[in-house]
Tab-separated table of C-alpha atoms and ligand atoms in Angstrom:
chain	number	residue	atom	x	y	z
I	20	MET	CA	-68.812	-55.501	-159.401
I	21	LYS	CA	-69.168	-52.050	-157.839
I	22	ASN	CA	-68.721	-49.750	-160.829
I	23	GLU	CA	-72.210	-48.441	-161.676
I	24	TYR	CA	-71.609	-48.283	-165.406
I	25	LEU	CA	-70.429	-51.908	-165.526
I	26	LEU	CA	-73.365	-53.020	-163.382
I	27	LYS	CA	-75.805	-51.321	-165.744
I	28	VAL	CA	-74.159	-52.920	-168.782
I	29	TYR	CA	-74.346	-56.348	-167.173
I	30	GLN	CA	-77.966	-55.954	-166.068
I	31	GLU	CA	-79.048	-54.880	-169.559
I	32	CYS	CA	-77.113	-57.737	-171.092
I	33	GLU	CA	-78.710	-60.168	-168.643
I	34	SER	CA	-82.255	-59.039	-169.445
I	35	ARG	CA	-81.558	-59.287	-173.192
I	36	ASN	CA	-79.985	-62.732	-172.904
I	37	TYR	CA	-82.299	-64.523	-170.537
I	38	GLY	CA	-81.156	-68.119	-169.953
I	39	LYS	CA	-77.983	-67.773	-172.020
I	40	VAL	CA	-75.850	-68.914	-169.112
I	41	GLU	CA	-72.548	-69.559	-170.897
I	42	PHE	CA	-72.644	-66.173	-172.613
I	43	LEU	CA	-73.597	-64.274	-169.460
I	44	ASP	CA	-70.824	-66.016	-167.493
I	45	ALA	CA	-68.261	-64.934	-170.088
I	46	VAL	CA	-69.519	-61.327	-170.019
I	47	LYS	CA	-69.588	-61.247	-166.213
I	48	GLU	CA	-66.052	-62.577	-165.864
I	49	PHE	CA	-64.846	-59.969	-168.339
I	50	LEU	CA	-66.665	-57.005	-166.756
I	51	GLU	CA	-65.468	-57.963	-163.273
I	52	SER	CA	-61.880	-58.287	-164.387
I	53	ILE	CA	-61.725	-54.929	-166.174
I	54	GLU	CA	-63.325	-53.010	-163.298
I	55	LEU	CA	-60.117	-51.274	-162.167
I	56	TYR	CA	-59.385	-50.313	-165.778
I	57	ALA	CA	-62.938	-49.020	-166.331
I	58	ASP	CA	-62.687	-46.853	-163.191
I	59	LYS	CA	-59.811	-44.985	-164.882
I	60	HIS	CA	-61.392	-44.704	-168.349
I	61	PRO	CA	-64.573	-42.590	-168.380
I	62	GLU	CA	-64.516	-42.543	-172.190
I	63	LEU	CA	-65.833	-46.124	-172.153
I	64	LYS	CA	-69.151	-44.834	-170.833
I	65	LYS	CA	-69.197	-41.710	-172.999
I	66	TYR	CA	-68.885	-43.777	-176.181
I	67	ALA	CA	-70.989	-46.707	-174.890
I	68	VAL	CA	-68.090	-49.026	-175.660
I	69	LEU	CA	-69.178	-51.826	-173.335
I	70	GLU	CA	-72.845	-51.786	-174.362
I	71	ARG	CA	-71.655	-52.163	-177.958
I	72	LEU	CA	-69.015	-54.769	-177.107
I	73	VAL	CA	-71.479	-57.203	-175.504
I	74	GLU	CA	-73.933	-56.970	-178.402
I	75	PRO	CA	-72.857	-58.876	-181.536
I	76	GLU	CA	-72.806	-56.973	-184.798
I	77	ARG	CA	-74.778	-59.796	-186.393
I	78	LEU	CA	-76.102	-63.258	-185.501
I	79	ILE	CA	-77.203	-65.570	-188.281
I	80	GLU	CA	-79.279	-68.681	-187.584
I	81	PHE	CA	-80.231	-71.049	-190.368
I	82	ARG	CA	-81.647	-74.413	-191.380
I	83	VAL	CA	-79.252	-77.196	-192.434
I	84	PRO	CA	-81.100	-80.095	-194.099
I	85	TRP	CA	-79.088	-83.159	-195.148
I	86	VAL	CA	-79.745	-86.741	-196.243
I	87	ASP	CA	-78.217	-89.753	-194.457
I	88	ASP	CA	-76.928	-92.913	-196.146
I	89	ASN	CA	-80.349	-94.571	-195.832
I	90	GLY	CA	-82.160	-91.746	-197.575
I	91	ASN	CA	-83.628	-90.197	-194.397
I	92	VAL	CA	-83.773	-86.409	-194.245
I	93	HIS	CA	-82.449	-84.613	-191.128
I	94	VAL	CA	-82.664	-80.945	-190.237
I	95	ASN	CA	-80.050	-79.302	-188.019
I	96	ARG	CA	-79.613	-75.697	-186.998
I	97	GLY	CA	-76.603	-73.654	-188.116
I	98	TYR	CA	-75.218	-70.447	-186.581
I	99	ARG	CA	-72.677	-67.755	-187.288
I	100	VAL	CA	-72.111	-64.881	-184.918
I	101	GLN	CA	-70.153	-61.951	-186.354
I	102	PHE	CA	-69.363	-60.375	-183.039
I	103	ASN	CA	-66.971	-57.524	-183.574
I	104	SER	CA	-65.027	-56.241	-186.578
I	105	ALA	CA	-63.415	-53.174	-184.953
I	106	ILE	CA	-59.849	-54.353	-185.590
I	107	GLY	CA	-60.244	-56.690	-188.571
I	108	PRO	CA	-62.446	-59.184	-190.418
I	109	TYR	CA	-64.445	-61.589	-188.240
I	110	LYS	CA	-62.479	-64.733	-187.464
I	111	GLY	CA	-63.348	-67.821	-185.436
I	112	GLY	CA	-63.995	-71.530	-185.714
I	113	ILE	CA	-67.017	-73.694	-186.440
I	114	ARG	CA	-68.160	-76.117	-183.756
I	115	LEU	CA	-70.140	-79.237	-184.606
I	116	HIS	CA	-71.582	-80.715	-181.407
I	117	PRO	CA	-75.124	-81.539	-180.195
I	118	SER	CA	-74.754	-79.020	-177.341
I	119	VAL	CA	-74.356	-76.056	-179.721
I	120	ASN	CA	-76.949	-73.316	-179.221
I	121	GLN	CA	-77.074	-69.504	-179.324
I	122	SER	CA	-75.613	-69.134	-175.836
I	123	ILE	CA	-72.559	-71.256	-176.619
I	124	ILE	CA	-71.969	-69.591	-179.973
I	125	LYS	CA	-72.285	-66.129	-178.405
I	126	PHE	CA	-69.900	-66.902	-175.539
I	127	LEU	CA	-67.363	-68.339	-177.953
I	128	GLY	CA	-67.733	-65.331	-180.264
I	129	PHE	CA	-67.339	-62.881	-177.381
I	130	GLU	CA	-64.191	-64.621	-176.123
I	131	GLN	CA	-62.861	-64.717	-179.669
I	132	VAL	CA	-63.000	-60.902	-179.967
I	133	LEU	CA	-60.618	-60.567	-177.014
I	134	LYS	CA	-58.502	-63.574	-177.975
I	135	ASN	CA	-57.909	-62.393	-181.523
I	136	SER	CA	-56.891	-58.979	-180.236
I	137	ILE	CA	-54.466	-60.661	-177.800
I	138	THR	CA	-52.655	-62.308	-180.738
I	139	GLY	CA	-51.630	-58.825	-181.928
I	140	LEU	CA	-52.981	-59.556	-185.431
I	141	PRO	CA	-55.676	-57.435	-187.111
I	142	LEU	CA	-58.511	-59.933	-186.615
I	143	GLY	CA	-62.068	-59.308	-185.440
I	144	GLY	CA	-64.095	-61.967	-183.629
I	145	GLY	CA	-66.741	-64.430	-184.790
I	146	LYS	CA	-67.793	-68.029	-184.230
I	147	GLY	CA	-70.146	-70.543	-185.804
I	148	GLY	CA	-71.428	-74.037	-185.570
I	149	SER	CA	-74.301	-76.440	-185.567
I	150	ASP	CA	-76.023	-78.906	-183.252
I	151	PHE	CA	-75.110	-81.630	-185.774
I	152	ASP	CA	-73.328	-84.570	-184.105
I	153	PRO	CA	-70.486	-85.859	-186.303
I	154	LYS	CA	-69.966	-88.920	-184.067
I	155	GLY	CA	-70.935	-92.156	-185.797
I	156	LYS	CA	-71.621	-90.494	-189.162
I	157	SER	CA	-70.138	-91.888	-192.364
I	158	GLU	CA	-67.671	-89.933	-194.479
I	159	PHE	CA	-70.350	-89.086	-197.042
I	160	GLU	CA	-72.903	-88.056	-194.409
I	161	ILE	CA	-70.320	-85.629	-193.003
I	162	MET	CA	-69.622	-84.365	-196.516
I	163	ARG	CA	-73.318	-83.810	-197.309
I	164	PHE	CA	-73.843	-82.001	-194.011
I	165	CYS	CA	-70.832	-79.713	-194.587
I	166	GLN	CA	-71.995	-78.917	-198.115
I	167	SER	CA	-75.525	-78.101	-196.958
I	168	PHE	CA	-74.139	-75.925	-194.139
I	169	MET	CA	-72.128	-73.966	-196.685
I	170	THR	CA	-75.062	-73.357	-199.054
I	171	GLU	CA	-76.150	-70.750	-196.488
I	172	LEU	CA	-72.880	-69.721	-194.822
I	173	TYR	CA	-71.022	-68.930	-198.045
I	174	ARG	CA	-72.923	-65.665	-198.572
I	175	HIS	CA	-71.811	-64.304	-195.187
I	176	ILE	CA	-68.059	-65.031	-195.346
I	177	GLY	CA	-65.002	-64.103	-197.444
I	178	SER	CA	-61.299	-63.479	-196.966
I	179	MET	CA	-61.874	-59.788	-196.119
I	180	VAL	CA	-65.230	-60.318	-194.380
I	181	ASP	CA	-65.267	-63.366	-192.142
I	182	VAL	CA	-62.841	-66.285	-192.092
I	183	PRO	CA	-64.018	-69.450	-190.278
I	184	ALA	CA	-61.819	-72.355	-189.120
I	185	GLY	CA	-62.139	-75.608	-187.135
I	186	ASP	CA	-63.208	-76.200	-183.542
I	187	ILE	CA	-64.756	-79.141	-181.674
I	188	GLY	CA	-66.024	-81.653	-184.255
I	189	THR	CA	-64.569	-79.670	-187.165
I	190	GLY	CA	-61.122	-80.914	-188.109
I	191	ALA	CA	-59.126	-80.871	-191.340
I	192	ARG	CA	-61.611	-83.178	-193.094
I	193	GLU	CA	-64.655	-81.004	-192.352
I	194	VAL	CA	-62.804	-77.766	-193.174
I	195	GLY	CA	-61.864	-79.360	-196.525
I	196	TYR	CA	-65.500	-80.185	-197.354
I	197	MET	CA	-66.714	-76.747	-196.252
I	198	TYR	CA	-64.040	-74.860	-198.155
I	199	GLY	CA	-64.580	-77.045	-201.231
I	200	ALA	CA	-68.312	-76.197	-201.211
I	201	TYR	CA	-67.589	-72.498	-200.587
I	202	LYS	CA	-65.171	-72.342	-203.524
I	203	LYS	CA	-67.701	-73.933	-205.837
I	204	LEU	CA	-70.455	-71.509	-204.765
I	205	VAL	CA	-68.451	-68.269	-205.032
I	206	ASN	CA	-66.230	-69.416	-207.914
I	207	SER	CA	-63.156	-67.952	-206.273
I	208	PHE	CA	-60.096	-69.353	-204.502
I	209	ASP	CA	-59.821	-66.603	-201.909
I	210	GLY	CA	-58.722	-68.481	-198.779
I	211	ALA	CA	-61.871	-67.681	-196.795
I	212	PHE	CA	-61.159	-70.535	-194.357
I	213	THR	CA	-58.150	-71.457	-192.252
I	214	GLY	CA	-57.036	-74.905	-191.173
I	215	LYS	CA	-57.218	-75.903	-194.840
I	216	GLY	CA	-55.349	-78.920	-196.231
I	217	LEU	CA	-51.692	-78.307	-197.064
I	218	GLU	CA	-52.438	-78.951	-200.771
I	219	PHE	CA	-54.944	-76.096	-200.999
I	220	GLY	CA	-53.605	-73.158	-199.037
I	221	GLY	CA	-53.268	-74.537	-195.517
I	222	SER	CA	-50.395	-73.481	-193.287
I	223	LEU	CA	-47.785	-75.818	-191.915
I	224	ALA	CA	-48.026	-75.974	-188.105
I	225	ARG	CA	-51.731	-75.029	-188.015
I	226	THR	CA	-52.670	-78.528	-186.832
I	227	GLU	CA	-50.150	-78.279	-184.003
I	228	ALA	CA	-50.638	-74.570	-183.266
I	229	THR	CA	-53.149	-74.493	-180.404
I	230	GLY	CA	-51.515	-77.302	-178.426
I	231	PHE	CA	-47.958	-76.122	-179.080
I	232	GLY	CA	-48.900	-72.507	-178.345
I	233	LEU	CA	-50.459	-73.570	-175.049
I	234	ILE	CA	-47.206	-75.217	-174.000
I	235	TYR	CA	-45.046	-72.236	-175.079
I	236	PHE	CA	-47.278	-69.872	-173.078
I	237	THR	CA	-47.312	-72.162	-170.034
I	238	GLU	CA	-43.543	-72.794	-170.109
I	239	LYS	CA	-42.978	-69.002	-170.080
I	240	MET	CA	-45.406	-68.629	-167.174
I	241	LEU	CA	-43.651	-71.414	-165.210
I	242	LYS	CA	-40.228	-69.825	-165.838
I	243	THR	CA	-41.332	-66.293	-164.979
I	244	GLN	CA	-43.329	-66.999	-161.836
I	245	LEU	CA	-41.784	-70.154	-160.377
I	246	ASN	CA	-38.413	-70.359	-162.090
I	247	THR	CA	-39.261	-73.879	-163.238
I	248	SER	CA	-40.320	-75.638	-166.457
I	249	PHE	CA	-42.168	-78.655	-167.876
I	250	LYS	CA	-39.096	-80.829	-167.382
I	251	ASP	CA	-39.848	-83.805	-165.097
I	252	LYS	CA	-43.353	-82.521	-164.295
I	253	ARG	CA	-46.378	-84.808	-164.059
I	254	VAL	CA	-49.088	-83.425	-166.324
I	255	ILE	CA	-52.806	-84.152	-166.728
I	256	ILE	CA	-54.500	-83.205	-169.998
I	257	THR	CA	-58.280	-83.380	-170.394
I	258	GLY	CA	-59.707	-84.221	-173.814
I	259	SER	CA	-57.861	-86.081	-176.550
I	260	GLY	CA	-58.778	-84.057	-179.623
I	261	ASN	CA	-56.673	-81.696	-181.699
I	262	VAL	CA	-55.611	-79.344	-178.898
I	263	ALA	CA	-54.970	-82.079	-176.327
I	264	LEU	CA	-52.975	-84.258	-178.700
I	265	TYR	CA	-50.473	-81.551	-179.690
I	266	ALA	CA	-50.206	-80.264	-176.135
I	267	LEU	CA	-49.170	-83.828	-175.245
I	268	LYS	CA	-46.569	-83.872	-178.019
I	269	LYS	CA	-44.883	-80.599	-177.051
I	270	ALA	CA	-45.084	-81.177	-173.281
I	271	ALA	CA	-43.383	-84.569	-173.745
I	272	GLU	CA	-40.724	-82.972	-175.969
I	273	LEU	CA	-39.970	-80.545	-173.131
I	274	GLY	CA	-39.430	-83.436	-170.714
I	275	ALA	CA	-42.826	-83.662	-169.007
I	276	LYS	CA	-44.652	-86.910	-168.340
I	277	VAL	CA	-48.328	-86.703	-169.347
I	278	ILE	CA	-49.863	-89.315	-167.053
I	279	ALA	CA	-53.562	-88.998	-167.957
I	280	MET	CA	-55.894	-87.934	-170.772
I	281	SER	CA	-59.652	-88.242	-171.344
I	282	ASP	CA	-62.614	-88.142	-173.677
I	283	SER	CA	-66.245	-87.623	-172.728
I	284	ASN	CA	-66.600	-91.310	-171.752
I	285	GLY	CA	-63.567	-91.804	-169.517
I	286	TYR	CA	-59.846	-91.375	-168.980
I	287	VAL	CA	-56.616	-93.358	-169.251
I	288	VAL	CA	-53.705	-93.271	-166.840
I	289	ASP	CA	-50.249	-94.280	-168.048
I	290	GLU	CA	-47.598	-93.798	-165.389
I	291	ASN	CA	-44.889	-94.209	-168.046
I	292	GLY	CA	-46.235	-91.181	-169.902
I	293	ILE	CA	-48.914	-91.341	-172.598
I	294	ASN	CA	-47.352	-92.218	-175.935
I	295	PHE	CA	-48.104	-89.576	-178.581
I	296	ASP	CA	-47.703	-91.849	-181.633
I	297	THR	CA	-50.055	-94.477	-180.221
I	298	LEU	CA	-52.715	-91.925	-179.282
I	299	LYS	CA	-52.417	-90.075	-182.588
I	300	VAL	CA	-53.263	-93.225	-184.555
I	301	ILE	CA	-56.195	-94.001	-182.237
I	302	LYS	CA	-57.686	-90.483	-182.378
I	303	GLU	CA	-56.619	-88.946	-185.688
I	304	VAL	CA	-56.392	-91.962	-187.992
I	305	LYS	CA	-58.889	-94.457	-186.621
I	306	ARG	CA	-61.168	-91.940	-184.838
I	307	GLU	CA	-61.621	-94.330	-181.914
I	308	ARG	CA	-62.373	-93.759	-178.232
I	309	ILE	CA	-59.560	-93.190	-175.720
I	310	LYS	CA	-60.441	-96.525	-174.117
I	311	GLU	CA	-58.608	-98.120	-177.047
I	312	TYR	CA	-55.307	-96.806	-175.615
I	313	GLN	CA	-55.580	-99.328	-172.768
I	314	THR	CA	-55.885	-102.166	-175.288
I	315	GLN	CA	-52.794	-100.949	-177.128
I	316	VAL	CA	-50.785	-100.230	-173.954
I	317	PRO	CA	-51.805	-102.923	-171.444
I	318	THR	CA	-49.753	-101.381	-168.597
I	319	SER	CA	-52.068	-98.340	-168.662
I	320	LYS	CA	-55.450	-98.200	-166.920
I	321	TYR	CA	-58.844	-97.003	-168.166
I	322	PHE	CA	-61.534	-95.491	-165.942
I	323	GLU	CA	-65.163	-94.846	-166.946
I	324	GLY	CA	-66.386	-91.258	-166.487
I	325	SER	CA	-64.281	-88.206	-167.263
I	326	LYS	CA	-64.476	-86.401	-163.890
I	327	GLY	CA	-62.169	-88.665	-161.857
I	328	ILE	CA	-59.168	-87.317	-163.755
I	329	TYR	CA	-59.102	-84.211	-161.518
I	330	SER	CA	-58.385	-86.361	-158.443
I	331	LEU	CA	-55.034	-87.606	-159.758
I	332	LYS	CA	-51.789	-86.341	-158.225
I	333	ALA	CA	-49.815	-84.197	-160.636
I	334	ASP	CA	-48.020	-80.858	-160.992
I	335	ILE	CA	-49.730	-79.282	-164.008
I	336	LEU	CA	-53.268	-79.510	-165.394
I	337	LEU	CA	-54.044	-78.570	-169.001
I	338	PRO	CA	-57.824	-78.638	-169.584
I	339	CYS	CA	-58.248	-79.134	-173.354
I	340	ALA	CA	-61.775	-80.565	-173.630
I	341	THR	CA	-64.720	-78.208	-173.305
I	342	GLN	CA	-66.372	-75.322	-171.431
I	343	ASN	CA	-67.232	-75.547	-167.726
I	344	GLU	CA	-65.571	-78.928	-167.235
I	345	ILE	CA	-64.039	-77.627	-163.957
I	346	ASP	CA	-66.492	-76.339	-161.359
I	347	LEU	CA	-65.610	-74.998	-157.902
I	348	ASP	CA	-65.684	-78.472	-156.313
I	349	ALA	CA	-63.260	-79.821	-158.909
I	350	ALA	CA	-61.056	-76.726	-158.460
I	351	LYS	CA	-60.844	-77.383	-154.712
I	352	ILE	CA	-59.740	-80.978	-155.331
I	353	ILE	CA	-57.178	-79.807	-157.898
I	354	VAL	CA	-55.654	-77.258	-155.511
I	355	LYS	CA	-55.685	-79.719	-152.599
I	356	ASN	CA	-53.806	-82.235	-154.734
I	357	GLY	CA	-50.947	-79.783	-155.134
I	358	ILE	CA	-51.340	-78.788	-158.795
I	359	CYS	CA	-49.213	-75.644	-159.190
I	360	CYS	CA	-50.413	-74.606	-162.643
I	361	VAL	CA	-53.690	-74.786	-164.605
I	362	SER	CA	-53.415	-73.580	-168.179
I	363	GLU	CA	-56.374	-73.750	-170.548
I	364	GLY	CA	-56.251	-75.221	-174.038
I	365	ALA	CA	-60.047	-75.240	-174.171
I	366	ASN	CA	-62.302	-72.178	-174.159
I	367	ARG	CA	-63.471	-71.378	-170.621
I	368	PRO	CA	-63.049	-74.924	-169.228
I	369	SER	CA	-63.001	-73.432	-165.703
I	370	SER	CA	-66.178	-71.850	-164.375
I	371	ASN	CA	-65.827	-68.261	-163.099
I	372	GLU	CA	-65.759	-69.541	-159.515
I	373	ALA	CA	-63.111	-72.166	-160.307
I	374	ALA	CA	-60.877	-69.660	-162.126
I	375	LYS	CA	-61.128	-67.214	-159.235
I	376	TYR	CA	-60.300	-70.009	-156.802
I	377	PHE	CA	-57.094	-70.773	-158.720
I	378	VAL	CA	-56.022	-67.123	-158.723
I	379	ASP	CA	-56.905	-66.630	-155.031
I	380	ASN	CA	-54.891	-69.725	-154.100
I	381	LYS	CA	-51.861	-68.599	-156.097
I	382	VAL	CA	-52.091	-71.424	-158.604
I	383	LEU	CA	-50.520	-70.264	-161.868
I	384	TYR	CA	-53.482	-69.800	-164.182
I	385	GLY	CA	-53.429	-69.443	-167.967
I	386	PRO	CA	-56.863	-68.228	-169.111
I	387	GLY	CA	-57.970	-69.863	-172.374
I	388	LYS	CA	-58.369	-66.659	-174.335
I	389	ALA	CA	-54.618	-66.111	-174.004
I	390	ALA	CA	-53.184	-69.587	-173.430
I	391	ASN	CA	-54.934	-71.135	-176.451
I	392	CYS	CA	-54.656	-68.205	-178.868
I	393	GLY	CA	-51.860	-69.979	-180.776
I	394	GLY	CA	-54.467	-71.620	-183.002
I	395	VAL	CA	-55.981	-68.424	-184.267
I	396	MET	CA	-52.525	-66.885	-184.465
I	397	VAL	CA	-51.341	-69.476	-186.973
I	398	SER	CA	-54.701	-69.113	-188.728
I	399	GLY	CA	-53.730	-65.457	-189.082
I	400	PHE	CA	-50.377	-66.597	-190.471
I	401	GLU	CA	-52.303	-68.770	-192.949
I	402	MET	CA	-54.254	-65.701	-194.100
I	403	ILE	CA	-50.983	-63.798	-194.602
I	404	GLN	CA	-49.517	-66.685	-196.626
I	405	ASN	CA	-52.689	-66.954	-198.749
I	406	SER	CA	-52.751	-63.270	-199.593
I	407	GLU	CA	-49.038	-63.299	-200.471
I	408	ARG	CA	-49.305	-66.638	-202.356
I	409	GLU	CA	-46.519	-67.769	-200.039
I	410	LYS	CA	-45.658	-70.935	-198.134
I	411	TRP	CA	-43.752	-70.636	-194.875
I	412	THR	CA	-41.711	-73.563	-193.526
I	413	PHE	CA	-42.817	-75.442	-190.432
I	414	GLU	CA	-39.822	-74.160	-188.442
I	415	TYR	CA	-40.395	-70.530	-189.394
I	416	THR	CA	-44.099	-70.694	-188.513
I	417	ASP	CA	-43.478	-72.567	-185.261
I	418	ASN	CA	-40.727	-70.138	-184.209
I	419	ARG	CA	-42.978	-67.140	-184.826
I	420	LEU	CA	-45.726	-68.815	-182.810
I	421	LYS	CA	-43.357	-69.492	-179.907
I	422	GLU	CA	-41.971	-65.974	-179.927
I	423	ARG	CA	-45.455	-64.438	-179.909
I	424	MET	CA	-46.864	-66.730	-177.189
I	425	GLU	CA	-43.950	-65.778	-174.930
I	426	GLU	CA	-44.424	-62.071	-175.650
I	427	ILE	CA	-48.134	-62.411	-174.878
I	428	TYR	CA	-47.398	-63.950	-171.489
I	429	ASP	CA	-44.887	-61.142	-170.782
I	430	SER	CA	-47.512	-58.495	-171.617
I	431	ILE	CA	-50.113	-60.166	-169.404
I	432	TYR	CA	-47.625	-60.498	-166.554
I	433	LYS	CA	-46.765	-56.803	-166.861
I	434	ILE	CA	-50.403	-55.667	-166.826
I	435	SER	CA	-51.404	-58.001	-163.972
I	436	SER	CA	-48.406	-56.837	-161.933
I	437	GLU	CA	-49.206	-53.162	-162.603
I	438	TYR	CA	-52.704	-53.820	-161.267
I	439	GLY	CA	-51.260	-55.360	-158.099
I	440	ASN	CA	-51.330	-59.157	-158.550
I	441	SER	CA	-49.098	-60.948	-161.050
I	442	TYR	CA	-51.164	-64.124	-160.525
I	443	ASN	CA	-54.320	-62.400	-161.767
I	444	THR	CA	-53.792	-63.297	-165.416
I	445	ILE	CA	-57.564	-63.058	-165.981
I	446	LEU	CA	-57.298	-59.299	-165.538
I	447	GLY	CA	-54.077	-59.119	-167.555
I	448	ALA	CA	-55.508	-61.053	-170.502
I	449	ASP	CA	-58.821	-59.193	-170.538
I	450	ILE	CA	-57.198	-55.762	-170.467
I	451	LEU	CA	-54.599	-56.749	-173.067
I	452	GLY	CA	-57.327	-57.934	-175.439
I	453	PHE	CA	-59.843	-55.207	-174.665
I	454	GLU	CA	-57.787	-52.009	-174.839
I	455	LYS	CA	-57.074	-52.149	-178.560
I	456	VAL	CA	-60.657	-53.107	-179.463
I	457	ALA	CA	-62.049	-50.331	-177.249
I	458	ASN	CA	-59.780	-47.693	-178.774
I	459	ALA	CA	-60.737	-48.808	-182.275
I	460	MET	CA	-64.443	-48.661	-181.389
I	461	ILE	CA	-64.015	-45.107	-180.146
I	462	LYS	CA	-61.964	-43.912	-183.124
I	463	GLU	CA	-64.290	-45.545	-185.685
I	464	GLY	CA	-67.273	-43.726	-184.176
I	465	ILE	CA	-70.521	-44.999	-182.710
I	466	ILE	CA	-71.700	-47.450	-185.320
M	520	LIG	P1	-61.840	-81.859	-180.757
M	520	LIG	O1	-63.213	-82.095	-181.227
M	520	LIG	O2	-60.689	-82.228	-181.619
M	520	LIG	O3	-61.627	-82.590	-179.336
M	520	LIG	C1	-62.410	-82.337	-178.213
M	520	LIG	C2	-62.000	-83.349	-177.170
M	520	LIG	O4	-62.593	-83.053	-175.915
M	520	LIG	C3	-62.445	-84.760	-177.532
M	520	LIG	O5	-61.482	-85.674	-177.084
M	520	LIG	C4	-63.730	-84.893	-176.711
M	520	LIG	O6	-64.121	-86.205	-176.427
M	520	LIG	C5	-63.298	-84.200	-175.446
M	520	LIG	N1	-64.429	-83.828	-174.614
M	520	LIG	C6	-65.536	-83.145	-174.931
M	520	LIG	N2	-66.342	-83.018	-173.871
M	520	LIG	C7	-65.693	-83.629	-172.839
M	520	LIG	C8	-65.971	-83.832	-171.473
M	520	LIG	N3	-67.091	-83.360	-170.937
M	520	LIG	N4	-65.068	-84.495	-170.718
M	520	LIG	C9	-63.923	-84.951	-171.250
M	520	LIG	N5	-63.607	-84.811	-172.549
M	520	LIG	C10	-64.476	-84.156	-173.312
M	520	LIG	O7	-61.774	-80.325	-180.367
M	520	LIG	P2	-60.515	-79.369	-180.200
M	520	LIG	O8	-59.383	-80.131	-179.621
M	520	LIG	O9	-60.336	-78.646	-181.463
M	520	LIG	O10	-61.070	-78.311	-179.136
M	520	LIG	C11	-60.987	-78.539	-177.730
M	520	LIG	C12	-61.204	-77.229	-177.008
M	520	LIG	O11	-60.204	-76.288	-177.431
M	520	LIG	C13	-62.538	-76.539	-177.266
M	520	LIG	O12	-62.929	-75.822	-176.119
M	520	LIG	C14	-62.195	-75.541	-178.382
M	520	LIG	O13	-63.107	-74.468	-178.438
M	520	LIG	C15	-60.822	-75.100	-177.910
M	520	LIG	N6	-59.972	-74.507	-178.937
M	520	LIG	C16	-59.682	-75.178	-180.081
M	520	LIG	C17	-58.843	-74.607	-181.024
M	520	LIG	C18	-58.395	-75.343	-182.241
M	520	LIG	O14	-57.514	-74.817	-182.952
M	520	LIG	N7	-58.899	-76.525	-182.517
M	520	LIG	C19	-58.334	-73.236	-180.850
M	520	LIG	C20	-58.627	-72.650	-179.568
M	520	LIG	C21	-59.450	-73.268	-178.670
M	520	LIG	P3	-65.342	-86.901	-177.235
M	520	LIG	O15	-64.711	-87.386	-178.504
M	520	LIG	O16	-65.778	-87.984	-176.320
M	520	LIG	O17	-66.400	-85.862	-177.450
């Protein structure tokens, strides 16, 4: 970073956010990638756009007490960051995972501001969560936790204020419990959550949206840059949650063979292509570990530890697990193994160094904030349907998603090319997301 204004913004942000590594990494990647744009736009400094952008409008931290099935009381910590509302109400998921802390919530919220702008919908950015671990909890423990979480969060959200959704550890079941508690507390059915059940305002294709959107975006990138497609490609997907599962489904539909998938304990390899129906029952219905796939499909192999998956030979890698799963060492192995495309279903699964390594080595790279924005896009469609008291068909919703994901890739390609390197999708995505937010922040005044 050479631009003095950007350097000053980063240094101030660093001193205010000591030790918040994930957040600072996200800010640094963004500031570095918009440097050429910032050089041409002195108004950013005049209106202190970047100083305001890296500081959330509001960060709420709260106590979440709940009682387990044996009558023991537990206390977790809940968060909601309302990062930026320049272009619309705050919007972003709720993560339930023991690793959740302020740094992770702030990085996710910051990314969400840019991602939501990339969708083209009028949505601001937010994110929430708790260090509660849903693994191994009973149905009623999960329900009590979600209800306690909402006794605080309900006062901060609303369909025109802030609209949460799912994320790691928060699927349809948890969204149902949270929305149910919210509705009871505010006495209003206003659709202040997305990813809701189909019986109470949810959108068809929301479950599939992030994974499907990732594949639509990636297919367009493969066609545009390499004149190829998913057909007959060997694909590795990390994770086996919501995003990973539906990326598997769509990639297989397009003729790819997904040879390996993982969870945080290990990974399975199935040279015949991982079977979607089998994995869906294991993960969505039974909520079991991926190891179970090997029991169900004896010709497949299971390996302990999730890191070995990057050493497999394949054409395309879709990281759909969690942040920073790919460091520079893993990136070097991935490139050496001949992977031609890395496209991110997860949020920032590649470290800054790994992402740069992919771009520098002309590996097609789909940055998460663009490649996985299909989820929030269909959440936006859910908000439209709720406010119109409408119900779109699956096909209509899916077609709109596909159309938009392809347009988004085209816009990123255009911007990256204009700035001299069509492979630098990091720059393309950041500028695409940032420009609209920046202009809104200038026109709305310094507030
Ligand atoms: P889920 O909780 O449904 O699944 C997460 C998956 O990742 C699980 O299989 C989990 O395994 C696995 N995982 C976690 N840590 C690791 C690790 N270190 N190594 C290997 N696997 C790991 O979450 P989602 O699918 O909803 O989210 C996945 C990612 O996608 C996150 O980064 C999320 O922020 C992002 N995302 C999600 C969207 C959505 O609509 N759901 C939208 C946009 C982005 P285990 O069960 O062992 O923990």
